[in-house]
XYZ file of C-alpha atoms in Angstrom:
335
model
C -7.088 -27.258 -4.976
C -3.427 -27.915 -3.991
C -2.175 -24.405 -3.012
C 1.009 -24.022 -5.140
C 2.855 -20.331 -3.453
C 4.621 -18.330 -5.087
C 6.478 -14.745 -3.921
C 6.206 -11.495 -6.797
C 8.816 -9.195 -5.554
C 9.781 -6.480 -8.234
C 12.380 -4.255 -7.284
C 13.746 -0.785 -8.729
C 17.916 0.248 -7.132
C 16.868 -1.524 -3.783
C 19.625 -4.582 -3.023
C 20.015 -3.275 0.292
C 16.027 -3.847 0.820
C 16.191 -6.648 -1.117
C 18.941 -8.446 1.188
C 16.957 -7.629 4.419
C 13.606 -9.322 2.868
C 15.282 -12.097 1.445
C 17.057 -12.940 5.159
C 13.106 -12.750 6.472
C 12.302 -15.381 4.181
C 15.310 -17.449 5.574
C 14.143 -17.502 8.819
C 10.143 -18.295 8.021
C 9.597 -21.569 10.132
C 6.914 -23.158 7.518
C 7.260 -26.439 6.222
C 5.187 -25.448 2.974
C 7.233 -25.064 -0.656
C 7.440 -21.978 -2.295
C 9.461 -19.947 -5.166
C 10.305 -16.803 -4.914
C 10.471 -14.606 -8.204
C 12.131 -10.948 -8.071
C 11.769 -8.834 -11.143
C 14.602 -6.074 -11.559
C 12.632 -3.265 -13.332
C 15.441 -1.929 -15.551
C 17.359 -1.274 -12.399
C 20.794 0.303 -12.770
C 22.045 -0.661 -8.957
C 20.954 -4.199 -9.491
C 20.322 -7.212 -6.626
C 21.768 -9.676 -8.378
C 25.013 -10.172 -6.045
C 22.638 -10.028 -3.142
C 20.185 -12.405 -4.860
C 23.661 -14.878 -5.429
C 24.140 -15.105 -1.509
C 20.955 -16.520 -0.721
C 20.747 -19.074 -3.633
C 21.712 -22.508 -1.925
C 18.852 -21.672 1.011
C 15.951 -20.358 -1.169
C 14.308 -21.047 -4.238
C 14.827 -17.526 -6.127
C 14.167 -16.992 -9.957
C 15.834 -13.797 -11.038
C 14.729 -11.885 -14.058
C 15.783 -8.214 -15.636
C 13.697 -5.905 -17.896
C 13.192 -2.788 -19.057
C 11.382 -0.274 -16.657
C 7.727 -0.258 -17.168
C 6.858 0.527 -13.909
C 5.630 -1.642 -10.605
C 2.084 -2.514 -12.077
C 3.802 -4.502 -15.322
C 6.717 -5.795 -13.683
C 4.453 -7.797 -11.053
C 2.387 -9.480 -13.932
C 5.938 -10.246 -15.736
C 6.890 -12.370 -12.577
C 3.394 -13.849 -12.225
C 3.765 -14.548 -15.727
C 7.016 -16.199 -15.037
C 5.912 -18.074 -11.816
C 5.399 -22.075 -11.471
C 2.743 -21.880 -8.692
C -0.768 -20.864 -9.117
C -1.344 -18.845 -5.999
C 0.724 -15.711 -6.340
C 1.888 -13.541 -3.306
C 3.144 -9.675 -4.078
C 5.273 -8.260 -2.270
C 6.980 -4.574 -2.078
C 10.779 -5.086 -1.327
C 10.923 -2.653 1.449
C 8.941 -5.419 3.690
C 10.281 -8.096 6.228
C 8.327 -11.175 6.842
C 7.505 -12.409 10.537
C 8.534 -16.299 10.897
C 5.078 -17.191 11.080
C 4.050 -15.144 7.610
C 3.325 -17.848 5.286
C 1.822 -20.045 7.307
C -0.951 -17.726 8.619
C -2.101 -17.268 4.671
C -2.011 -20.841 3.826
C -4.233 -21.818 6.872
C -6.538 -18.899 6.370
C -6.795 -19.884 2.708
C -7.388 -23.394 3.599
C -10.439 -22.263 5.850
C -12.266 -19.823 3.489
C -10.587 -19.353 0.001
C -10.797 -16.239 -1.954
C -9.018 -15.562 -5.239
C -7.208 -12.682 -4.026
C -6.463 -11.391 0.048
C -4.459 -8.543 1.597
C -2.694 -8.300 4.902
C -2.002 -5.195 7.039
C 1.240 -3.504 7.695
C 3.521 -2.927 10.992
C 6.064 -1.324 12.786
C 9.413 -3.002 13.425
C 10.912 -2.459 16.486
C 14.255 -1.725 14.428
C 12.219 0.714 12.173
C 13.270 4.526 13.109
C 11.536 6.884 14.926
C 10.134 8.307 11.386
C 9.482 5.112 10.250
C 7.072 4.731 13.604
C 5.520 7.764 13.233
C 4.183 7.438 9.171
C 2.995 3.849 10.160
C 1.338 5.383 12.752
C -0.424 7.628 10.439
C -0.626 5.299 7.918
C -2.539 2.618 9.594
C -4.446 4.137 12.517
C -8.123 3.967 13.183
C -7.816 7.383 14.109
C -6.770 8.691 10.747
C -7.542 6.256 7.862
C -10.515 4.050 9.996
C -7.758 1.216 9.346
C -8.909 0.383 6.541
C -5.086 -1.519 5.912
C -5.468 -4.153 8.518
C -8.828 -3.871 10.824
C -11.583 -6.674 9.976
C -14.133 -4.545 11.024
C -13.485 -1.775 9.281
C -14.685 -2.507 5.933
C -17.021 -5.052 4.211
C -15.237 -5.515 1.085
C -11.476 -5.299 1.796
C -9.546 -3.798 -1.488
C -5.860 -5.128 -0.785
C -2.867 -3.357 -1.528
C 0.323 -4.466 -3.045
C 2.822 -4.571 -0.655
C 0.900 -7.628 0.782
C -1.365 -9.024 -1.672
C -2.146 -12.402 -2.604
C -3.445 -13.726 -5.830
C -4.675 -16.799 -7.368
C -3.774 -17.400 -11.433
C -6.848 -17.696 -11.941
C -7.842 -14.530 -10.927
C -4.682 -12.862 -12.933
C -5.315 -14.311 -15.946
C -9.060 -13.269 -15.855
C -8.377 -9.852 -14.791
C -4.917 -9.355 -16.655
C -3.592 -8.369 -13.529
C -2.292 -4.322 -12.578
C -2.863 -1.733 -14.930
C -0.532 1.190 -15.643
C -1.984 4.163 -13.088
C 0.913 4.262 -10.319
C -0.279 4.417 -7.213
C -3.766 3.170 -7.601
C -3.168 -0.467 -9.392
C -3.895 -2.379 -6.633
C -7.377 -0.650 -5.686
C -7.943 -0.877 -9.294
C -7.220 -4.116 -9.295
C -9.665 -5.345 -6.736
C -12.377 -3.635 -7.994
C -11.951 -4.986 -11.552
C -12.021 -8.499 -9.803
C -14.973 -7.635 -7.888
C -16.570 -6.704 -11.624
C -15.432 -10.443 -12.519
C -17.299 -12.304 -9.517
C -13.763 -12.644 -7.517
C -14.080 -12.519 -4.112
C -11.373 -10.387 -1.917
C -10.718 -10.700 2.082
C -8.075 -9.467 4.743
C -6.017 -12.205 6.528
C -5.057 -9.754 9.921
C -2.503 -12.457 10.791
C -0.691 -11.926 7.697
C 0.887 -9.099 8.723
C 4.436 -7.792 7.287
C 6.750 -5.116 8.601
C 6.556 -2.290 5.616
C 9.714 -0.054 6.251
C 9.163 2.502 3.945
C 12.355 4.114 3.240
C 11.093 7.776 3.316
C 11.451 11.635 4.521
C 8.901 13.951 4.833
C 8.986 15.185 2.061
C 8.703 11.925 -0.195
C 6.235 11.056 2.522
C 3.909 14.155 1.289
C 4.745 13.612 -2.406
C 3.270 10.009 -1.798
C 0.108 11.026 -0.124
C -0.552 13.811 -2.521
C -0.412 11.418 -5.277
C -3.045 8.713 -3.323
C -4.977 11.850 -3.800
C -4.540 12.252 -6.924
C -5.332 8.674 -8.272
C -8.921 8.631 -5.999
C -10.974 10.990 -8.642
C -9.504 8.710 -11.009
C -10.407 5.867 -10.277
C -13.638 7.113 -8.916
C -14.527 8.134 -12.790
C -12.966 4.791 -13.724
C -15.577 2.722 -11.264
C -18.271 5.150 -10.057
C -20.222 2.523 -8.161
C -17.411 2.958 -5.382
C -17.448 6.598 -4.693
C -17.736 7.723 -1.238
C -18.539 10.664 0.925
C -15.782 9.360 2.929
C -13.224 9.778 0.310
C -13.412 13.905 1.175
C -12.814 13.786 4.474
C -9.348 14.582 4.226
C -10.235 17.710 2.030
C -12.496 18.492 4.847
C -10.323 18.439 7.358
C -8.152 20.969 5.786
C -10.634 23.485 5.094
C -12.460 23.459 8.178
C -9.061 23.776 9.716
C -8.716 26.997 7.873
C -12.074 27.909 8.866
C -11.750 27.134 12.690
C -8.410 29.278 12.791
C -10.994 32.574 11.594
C -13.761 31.609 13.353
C -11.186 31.823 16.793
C -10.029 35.313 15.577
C -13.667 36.659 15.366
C -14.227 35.087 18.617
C -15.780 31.563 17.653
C -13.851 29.176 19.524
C -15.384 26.053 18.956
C -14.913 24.700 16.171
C -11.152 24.799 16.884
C -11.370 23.097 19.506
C -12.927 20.209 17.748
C -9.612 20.023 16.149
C -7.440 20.228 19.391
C -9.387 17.515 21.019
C -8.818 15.377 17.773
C -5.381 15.815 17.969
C -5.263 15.182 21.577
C -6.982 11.761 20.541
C -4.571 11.156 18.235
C -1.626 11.515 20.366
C -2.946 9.714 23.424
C -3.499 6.999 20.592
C -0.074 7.241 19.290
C 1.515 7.176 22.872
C -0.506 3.841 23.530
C 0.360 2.651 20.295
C 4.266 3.578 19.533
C 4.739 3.845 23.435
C 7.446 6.687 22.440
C 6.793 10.643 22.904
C 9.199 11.449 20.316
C 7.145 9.059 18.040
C 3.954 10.453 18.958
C 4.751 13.696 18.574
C 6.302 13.145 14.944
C 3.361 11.375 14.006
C 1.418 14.221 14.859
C 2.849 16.110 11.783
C 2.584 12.926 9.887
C -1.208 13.212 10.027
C -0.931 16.941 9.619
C 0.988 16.416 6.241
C -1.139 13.110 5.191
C -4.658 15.315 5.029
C -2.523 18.390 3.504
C -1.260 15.942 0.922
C -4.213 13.773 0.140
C -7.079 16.990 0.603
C -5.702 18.806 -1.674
C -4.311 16.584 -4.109
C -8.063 15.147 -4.138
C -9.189 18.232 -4.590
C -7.370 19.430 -7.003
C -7.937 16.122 -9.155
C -11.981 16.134 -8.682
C -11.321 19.656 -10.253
C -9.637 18.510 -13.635
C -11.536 14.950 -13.878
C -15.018 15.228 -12.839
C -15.790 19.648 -13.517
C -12.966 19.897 -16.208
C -13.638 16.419 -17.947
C -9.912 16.343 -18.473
C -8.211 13.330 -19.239
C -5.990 11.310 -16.971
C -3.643 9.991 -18.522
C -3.092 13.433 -20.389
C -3.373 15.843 -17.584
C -1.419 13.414 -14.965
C 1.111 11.571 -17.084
C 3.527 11.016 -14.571
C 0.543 8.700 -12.605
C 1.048 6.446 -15.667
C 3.398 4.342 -16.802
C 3.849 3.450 -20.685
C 4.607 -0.071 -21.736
C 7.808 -0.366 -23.726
């Protein structure tokens, strides 16, 4: 099959992001065709002056709807698209030169329906920016599950670098409404349909993630959140692994007693973790300011995710509660 690309970017009051990713795409060095399609969910600061500039060097189709959320607006554009292998993209990414070109040939050598690539750091990222990659993408804290080919066996992509064929979308009917948790969702519904998935590590973008710490722990708790979900939604994927995080937390809280009664141990567990973790970051980042920030970056990524995974196997699995119902604001409603 001829590989036909084309880019799914939807974008909510981002030009600014939208202007840096679209000057990535300018200076990709591939020789391969492709469209790109940007879908303005009901935006009120809208791209479209930005999306004007870069017009005579790119092939951009431009649409505007009403806001239904990420999920919908990515199978609008795929809807919308000419080629039959989609790529999805969050706008707050910047593609290396090379991008494109590292799918296509790892397409070309084994094909699945549907692939993910890890994110990075940017050397022009800030120091926070650094430091919540760090945490976001370490072996050390998530077993790097988001780019390491050894990590899992069945690699569930996520969207800010996802890749899709049409076939696959119009089998599956592409993202639902949960928000986060469409693109796990996603992969596991194609797994139900005999699609296979795979992780292309060269196909790596730089995900910026325009955050503070506080959005940062908002975000986290809601990954949290979505987990029991989709856990009740596809119980054949449940893992012990999945609590760690809650884990953490409370045997954190249980080390800090145990040291006051004279039980010392156990806390030290924790210090030499985090003296892992740091030695880590200072290899990785090669800052100390980095590594230091991304210390509390882990700290408030197993606060946010323990607990809110807590609280959610609470009200979905003991209190039978319904999702959409108890956690509306995890779901978007079609308009």
């Amino acid at each position: 099959m001829q590989l036909q690309y084309s880019f799914i970017i939807p974008v909510y009051n981002r030009p600014e992001e939208v202007d840096e990713l679209l000057n990535s795409f300018k200076g990709m060095t591939t020789n391969l065709e492709y469209e790109i399609v940007i879908v303005e969910d009901g935006s009120t600061q809208t791209s479209e002056a930005i999306i004007d500039k870069y017009q005579n060097n790119l092939n951009i189709s431009y649409f505007f709807k009403e806001n239904t959320g990420p999920g919908d607006s990515r199978n609008y554009g795929m809807q919308h698209a000419k080629g039959n292998y989609f790529i999805i993209l969050d706008s707050d990414v910047i593609l290396p030169e090379n991008y494109l070109d590292a799918v296509d040939k790892s397409l070309k050598e084994t094909y699945v329906d549907c692939f993910g690539g890890p994110d990075a750091a940017h050397e022009s990222f800030s120091d926070l920016q650094k430091a919540i990659n760090f945490a976001m993408t370490s072996f050390i804290t998530t077993g790097g599950i988001r780019g390491n080919k050894n990590a899992v066996d069945k690699f569930q992509p996520r969207s800010f670098n996802m890749g899709l064929s049409k076939k696959a979308f119009q089998a599956s009917k592409g993202f639902g409404q949960i928000h986060p948790g469409e693109d796990p969702d996603l992969s596991l519904r194609l797994w139900d349909l005999g699609f296979k998935t795979k992780l292309i590590p060269e196909a790596i973008v730089y995900h910026k993630r325009r955050i503070s710490w506080s959005k940062f722990k908002q975000q986290v708790r809601k990954f949290g959140l979505v987990r029991p979900i989709l856990n009740k939604w596809h119980p054949q994927t449940k893992k012990l692994t999945y609590w760690f995080p809650t884990v953490f937390i409370i045997g954190f809280d249980v080390s800090v007693i145990l040291a006051i009664l004279g039980f010392s141990w156990l806390l030290f567990l924790y210090i030499l973790y985090f003296a892992i973790a740091f030695i880590t970051a200072i290899y990785t980042t090669k800052s100390l300011k980095v590594s230091l920030m991304a210390l509390w970056a882990i700290c408030i990524q197993f606060l946010g995710y323990g607990l809110g995974f807590l609280e959610s196997t609470v009200a979905i699995h003991i209190l039978n509660k319904d999702p959409e119902t108890h956690y509306p604001k995890l779901f978007f409603k079609l308009k």
